[in-house]
Structure formats: structure tokens, C-alpha cells
Short mmCIF file of C-alpha atoms and ligand atoms in Angstrom, two decimals:
data_model
loop_
_atom_site.label_atom_id
_atom_site.label_comp_id
_atom_site.label_asym_id
_atom_site.label_seq_id
_atom_site.Cartn_x
_atom_site.Cartn_y
_atom_site.Cartn_z
CA UNK A 1 46.63 39.33 -58.36
CA UNK A 2 45.65 36.90 -61.31
CA UNK A 3 42.22 38.20 -62.58
CA UNK A 4 39.54 35.89 -62.51
CA UNK A 5 37.71 34.82 -65.96
CA UNK A 6 34.41 36.89 -66.25
CA UNK A 7 31.86 38.17 -68.45
CA UNK A 8 32.47 41.82 -67.89
CA UNK A 9 36.03 42.10 -69.47
CA UNK A 10 34.52 43.86 -72.55
CA UNK A 11 32.61 46.43 -69.91
CA UNK A 12 35.54 47.29 -68.51
CA UNK A 13 37.59 47.89 -71.51
CA UNK A 14 34.93 50.36 -72.68
CA UNK A 15 34.59 52.08 -68.75
CA UNK A 16 38.57 52.58 -69.32
CA UNK A 17 38.50 53.81 -72.84
CA UNK A 18 35.33 56.12 -72.69
CA UNK A 19 35.22 57.08 -69.21
CA UNK A 20 38.67 57.25 -67.88
CA UNK A 21 41.56 57.68 -71.04
CA UNK A 22 38.93 59.67 -73.08
CA UNK A 23 39.17 62.13 -69.76
CA UNK A 24 42.72 62.62 -69.87
CA UNK A 25 44.07 59.76 -67.82
CA UNK A 26 47.20 58.61 -69.03
CA UNK A 27 48.94 56.21 -66.33
CA UNK A 28 49.35 53.14 -68.04
CA UNK A 29 49.57 51.31 -64.60
CA UNK A 30 46.29 52.50 -63.45
CA UNK A 31 44.42 52.16 -66.91
CA UNK A 32 45.74 48.59 -66.70
CA UNK A 33 44.67 48.05 -62.94
CA UNK A 34 41.33 49.33 -63.85
CA UNK A 35 40.99 47.08 -66.94
CA UNK A 36 41.55 44.07 -64.49
CA UNK A 37 40.00 44.53 -61.42
CA UNK A 38 36.50 43.04 -61.41
CA UNK A 39 34.65 46.06 -60.17
CA UNK A 40 31.38 44.02 -60.57
CA UNK A 41 32.28 41.86 -57.13
CA UNK A 42 32.32 44.97 -55.05
CA UNK A 43 28.65 45.54 -55.55
CA UNK A 44 25.37 43.43 -54.89
CA UNK A 45 24.82 40.76 -57.77
CA UNK A 46 21.45 42.76 -58.80
CA UNK A 47 23.50 45.54 -59.68
CA UNK A 48 26.14 43.85 -61.56
CA UNK A 49 25.04 45.03 -64.89
CA UNK A 50 25.59 48.61 -63.44
CA UNK A 51 28.73 48.23 -62.38
CA UNK A 52 30.91 49.62 -65.30
CA UNK A 53 28.47 52.62 -65.89
CA UNK A 54 29.49 56.21 -65.39
CA UNK A 55 28.21 56.79 -61.90
CA UNK A 56 28.34 55.66 -58.18
CA UNK A 57 26.27 52.67 -56.80
CA UNK A 58 24.94 51.76 -53.65
CA UNK A 59 26.87 49.46 -51.36
CA UNK A 60 24.18 49.37 -48.37
CA UNK A 61 24.45 51.21 -44.82
CA UNK A 62 23.84 54.35 -46.73
CA UNK A 63 27.34 54.48 -48.70
CA UNK A 64 28.63 54.15 -51.90
CA UNK A 65 31.13 52.87 -54.34
CA UNK A 66 32.85 55.90 -56.08
CA UNK A 67 32.15 56.62 -59.89
CA UNK A 68 35.02 54.88 -61.61
CA UNK A 69 36.29 58.23 -63.22
CA UNK A 70 36.48 59.48 -59.62
CA UNK A 71 38.53 56.55 -58.47
CA UNK A 72 40.81 57.03 -61.56
CA UNK A 73 41.12 60.66 -60.82
CA UNK A 74 41.86 60.34 -57.19
CA UNK A 75 44.27 57.60 -57.85
CA UNK A 76 46.24 59.53 -60.46
CA UNK A 77 46.39 62.38 -58.32
CA UNK A 78 48.59 60.64 -55.72
CA UNK A 79 51.37 59.82 -58.51
CA UNK A 80 52.14 56.14 -57.30
CA UNK A 81 55.15 54.77 -58.94
CA UNK A 82 55.09 51.30 -56.83
CA UNK A 83 56.95 51.41 -53.61
CA UNK A 84 54.91 53.58 -51.62
CA UNK A 85 52.89 52.90 -48.04
CA UNK A 86 49.59 54.43 -48.59
CA UNK A 87 46.76 55.14 -46.08
CA UNK A 88 43.11 55.11 -47.21
CA UNK A 89 39.96 56.64 -45.31
CA UNK A 90 36.88 55.02 -46.43
CA UNK A 91 37.32 51.39 -47.57
CA UNK A 92 33.50 51.14 -48.50
CA UNK A 93 33.16 48.39 -50.98
CA UNK A 94 37.17 47.41 -51.06
CA UNK A 95 37.28 48.74 -54.80
CA UNK A 96 39.70 51.68 -54.62
CA UNK A 97 41.37 49.73 -52.03
CA UNK A 98 41.84 47.00 -54.76
CA UNK A 99 43.01 49.66 -57.17
CA UNK A 100 45.60 51.08 -54.74
CA UNK A 101 47.18 48.06 -53.95
CA UNK A 102 47.83 47.20 -57.48
CA UNK A 103 50.04 50.68 -57.77
CA UNK A 104 51.85 50.76 -54.50
CA UNK A 105 53.53 48.46 -52.27
CA UNK A 106 51.21 48.41 -49.24
CA UNK A 107 47.75 49.86 -48.42
CA UNK A 108 46.22 50.32 -44.75
CA UNK A 109 42.42 51.30 -45.21
CA UNK A 110 40.19 52.61 -42.51
CA UNK A 111 36.20 52.24 -42.58
CA UNK A 112 33.70 53.24 -39.92
CA UNK A 113 31.15 50.65 -40.55
CA UNK A 114 32.35 46.91 -39.60
CA UNK A 115 30.05 45.31 -42.05
CA UNK A 116 31.61 46.99 -45.13
CA UNK A 117 34.98 46.31 -43.82
CA UNK A 118 34.32 42.43 -43.68
CA UNK A 119 32.61 42.45 -46.77
CA UNK A 120 35.57 44.19 -48.49
CA UNK A 121 38.11 42.08 -46.87
CA UNK A 122 36.06 38.87 -48.27
CA UNK A 123 36.09 40.40 -51.89
CA UNK A 124 39.82 41.34 -51.65
CA UNK A 125 40.65 37.76 -50.68
CA UNK A 126 38.51 36.39 -53.26
CA UNK A 127 40.18 38.23 -55.99
CA UNK A 128 43.92 37.46 -54.16
CA UNK A 129 44.56 41.19 -52.96
CA UNK A 130 46.89 40.47 -50.13
CA UNK A 131 48.79 43.63 -49.80
CA UNK A 132 46.39 45.72 -47.46
CA UNK A 133 45.12 45.64 -44.08
CA UNK A 134 41.74 46.88 -43.63
CA UNK A 135 41.18 48.41 -40.13
CA UNK A 136 37.84 49.40 -38.35
CA UNK A 137 37.59 52.75 -36.91
CA UNK A 138 37.50 56.74 -37.23
CA UNK A 139 39.92 57.51 -39.92
CA UNK A 140 40.04 61.06 -39.64
CA UNK A 141 42.46 60.26 -36.79
CA UNK A 142 44.53 58.65 -39.47
CA UNK A 143 46.62 55.48 -38.45
CA UNK A 144 49.36 57.02 -36.37
CA UNK A 145 50.90 53.04 -35.61
CA UNK A 146 52.17 52.72 -39.40
CA UNK A 147 52.72 56.43 -40.09
CA UNK A 148 54.10 58.20 -42.03
CA UNK A 149 52.69 57.47 -45.38
CA UNK A 150 53.86 58.47 -48.82
CA UNK A 151 50.27 58.89 -49.77
CA UNK A 152 46.70 59.17 -48.13
CA UNK A 153 43.53 59.03 -49.71
CA UNK A 154 40.27 60.11 -48.14
CA UNK A 155 37.03 58.92 -49.84
CA UNK A 156 34.43 60.91 -48.10
CA UNK A 157 33.83 64.47 -48.12
CA UNK A 158 35.36 66.28 -45.03
CA UNK A 159 34.21 69.87 -43.95
CA UNK A 160 38.29 70.80 -43.59
CA UNK A 161 41.34 68.61 -44.18
CA UNK A 162 41.63 66.44 -41.15
CA UNK A 163 44.72 67.87 -39.32
CA UNK A 164 45.93 64.44 -37.80
CA UNK A 165 46.27 63.33 -41.49
CA UNK A 166 48.71 66.23 -42.38
CA UNK A 167 51.14 65.10 -39.44
CA UNK A 168 51.12 61.71 -41.09
CA UNK A 169 52.59 62.64 -44.07
CA UNK A 170 56.01 61.86 -45.17
CA UNK A 171 58.10 64.82 -46.89
CA UNK A 172 56.97 65.11 -50.32
CA UNK A 173 53.81 62.90 -49.50
CA UNK A 174 50.41 63.86 -51.01
CA UNK A 175 46.91 63.63 -49.34
CA UNK A 176 43.91 63.74 -51.66
CA UNK A 177 40.62 64.74 -49.97
CA UNK A 178 37.03 66.33 -50.90
CA UNK A 179 36.70 69.26 -48.69
CA UNK A 180 33.39 71.34 -48.64
CA UNK A 181 29.80 71.02 -47.25
CA UNK A 182 27.90 68.27 -46.69
CA UNK A 183 26.38 68.12 -50.46
CA UNK A 184 29.40 69.66 -52.50
CA UNK A 185 33.09 69.14 -52.33
CA UNK A 186 36.33 70.36 -54.01
CA UNK A 187 38.97 67.73 -54.34
CA UNK A 188 42.12 68.81 -52.88
CA UNK A 189 45.73 67.60 -53.11
CA UNK A 190 47.85 68.72 -50.45
CA UNK A 191 51.65 67.97 -50.61
CA UNK A 192 54.09 67.99 -47.84
CA UNK A 193 57.09 70.13 -48.12
CA UNK A 194 59.13 70.44 -45.18
CA UNK A 195 56.36 72.04 -42.76
CA UNK A 196 54.85 73.77 -45.30
CA UNK A 197 51.89 72.16 -47.05
CA UNK A 198 50.98 73.32 -50.46
CA UNK A 199 47.08 72.82 -51.68
CA UNK A 200 45.78 72.49 -55.29
CA UNK A 201 42.14 72.24 -56.07
CA UNK A 202 41.32 69.46 -58.78
CA UNK A 203 37.75 70.21 -59.32
CA UNK A 204 34.15 69.66 -58.15
CA UNK A 205 32.90 66.62 -56.47
CA UNK A 206 30.23 65.17 -54.47
CA UNK A 207 30.88 62.60 -51.77
CA UNK A 208 29.24 61.07 -48.87
CA UNK A 209 30.05 62.42 -45.26
CA UNK A 210 33.34 61.79 -43.68
CA UNK A 211 31.86 61.28 -40.05
CA UNK A 212 34.24 61.22 -36.97
CA UNK A 213 36.02 63.53 -34.53
CA UNK A 214 38.05 65.63 -37.42
CA UNK A 215 35.31 65.07 -39.78
CA UNK A 216 31.39 65.99 -39.40
N1 SAM B 1 36.25 54.03 -51.77
C1 SAM B 1 35.42 53.41 -51.68
C2 SAM B 1 35.06 52.18 -52.64
O1 SAM B 1 35.68 52.11 -53.52
O2 SAM B 1 33.85 51.41 -52.45
C3 SAM B 1 34.01 54.12 -51.28
C4 SAM B 1 33.81 54.90 -50.14
S1 SAM B 1 32.56 55.86 -49.68
C5 SAM B 1 32.23 56.58 -50.77
C6 SAM B 1 33.08 56.53 -48.37
C7 SAM B 1 33.16 55.59 -47.14
O3 SAM B 1 33.97 56.13 -46.24
C8 SAM B 1 31.96 55.15 -46.38
O4 SAM B 1 31.94 53.54 -46.56
C9 SAM B 1 31.95 55.52 -45.23
O5 SAM B 1 31.12 54.33 -44.29
C10 SAM B 1 33.47 55.60 -44.82
N2 SAM B 1 33.60 56.61 -43.76
C11 SAM B 1 32.97 57.94 -43.39
N3 SAM B 1 33.64 58.40 -42.17
C12 SAM B 1 34.49 57.64 -42.18
C13 SAM B 1 35.54 57.80 -40.87
N4 SAM B 1 35.70 58.66 -39.92
N5 SAM B 1 36.53 56.70 -40.94
C14 SAM B 1 36.43 55.65 -41.96
N6 SAM B 1 35.56 55.47 -42.77
C15 SAM B 1 34.89 56.78 -43.03
#
């Protein structure tokens, strides 16, 4: 991906330094990706001036683009090194998809709202992100056709870990998912070891609801 020249490079540098590196994210590839991906293009032009602020923003359809730090924290938790096949549930604006695409080999991303998926596709093409497949459907069922995955990220809050996703993880694979009630969740990382799944709580978070057969 070649970064487009834009007027927000300074805002992005400050975002990375003050919101992400300062909170302990050390992965240089991730910091570089967040320095280079033009986040403002993933929101409406009226919101460009807020695109690098420390909070989520509306993307229409009652959905949000996550806070930059949450994008970094969740990406970091997957421990990507470059060769992985990753499944993302909740394409939304496509911003998180673009970050993942910089960190792994291929991203499959599922979104239940057609209009959001189409808009995300347009922006990803515009900025030259081509190692992604966007799919429209209920991501709580995963994407069995391309399973198993090295890593899975769910970017909406679930009442419990969606069971089909566990079965689509490779050995040693990592799943990151917010789990809780409709208003507050805990970010959980589940790692597959044989037929065992080891859970870690990475802290509190607040996401829109994961809606579907294995969600709300
Ligand atoms: N990662 C996104 C970004 O960078 O803009 C933010 C995602 S937003 C917080 C959560 C998204 O999950 C919404 O776009 C919502 O429509 C989607 N979603 C909710 N339930 C879903 C499901 N069962 N399958 C796929 N997408 C779902």
C-alpha cells in the first residue's frame, strides 16, 4: 500500500505517540501501520477533523469506527508476524481491516450490513489494500470455507464467545473478542492448545452489539 499524501500525517503521528505508544504498545510494524493508514478516509468528510482523536466515531447505520487505541490493543493481542490468515468479524468502516492487512498475509472480513461493507471496499481499494476479502453475512458463524485461521478478531460485543469461531482456529491460534452484556464487555483473548482453549481477560471495553445466531 502506498500512503497517499495528505494533511493529516502530523495528527496521525501524535495519535500514535500519545494514544498508542504512550499506553504501552511496542510492536513497530503495528505502530508504522497506524502511522501510515489514513484513518480519516474511513469516516465521513464532516468528521475528518476528529478522525485522530482518542474516541470512537459514528460511521452511520448506528455503528462506529473503534477508538484508535482499541484498534491497536486488539491488533497487538493477535501477535501477528506477517504470514497469517486472519478472520475479522465486523468490517464496519474497514479501518481495522486495513491495519490487519498490513500485519498479516490475508484478511477475510465479514460485515452484516451491506452498505457498510460496500463503502469499506471502496476505501480499501482507493488506498491500495488488496489482500482482503470482504464478505456480507452473519459473522458469528465464522467463515468455514476458508478455515482454519491463525487469528480471529471480533469487533462487536458478544454475550459469550461464539462457539463456531473456536472450531475455526488453528492450533496455537488466537481469538480476540469483547464478551459481556449489551453495554460493557471485557476484551477476551482465547488461545487454542490442542482441544483446550485458554482464556485471558485483557480488560474492560465498550462495543456495539454483535448481532446474529451466536451473538445477541
Ligand atoms: N472494526 C470496525 C472499524 O474499524 O470501523 C468497527 C466495527 S463496529 C465497532 C462493529 C461492526 O460489527 C458493525 O459494523 C456491525 O454492523 C458489525 N456486526 C455486528 N454483528 C455482526 C455479525 N454478526 N456479523 C458481521 N458483522 C457484525
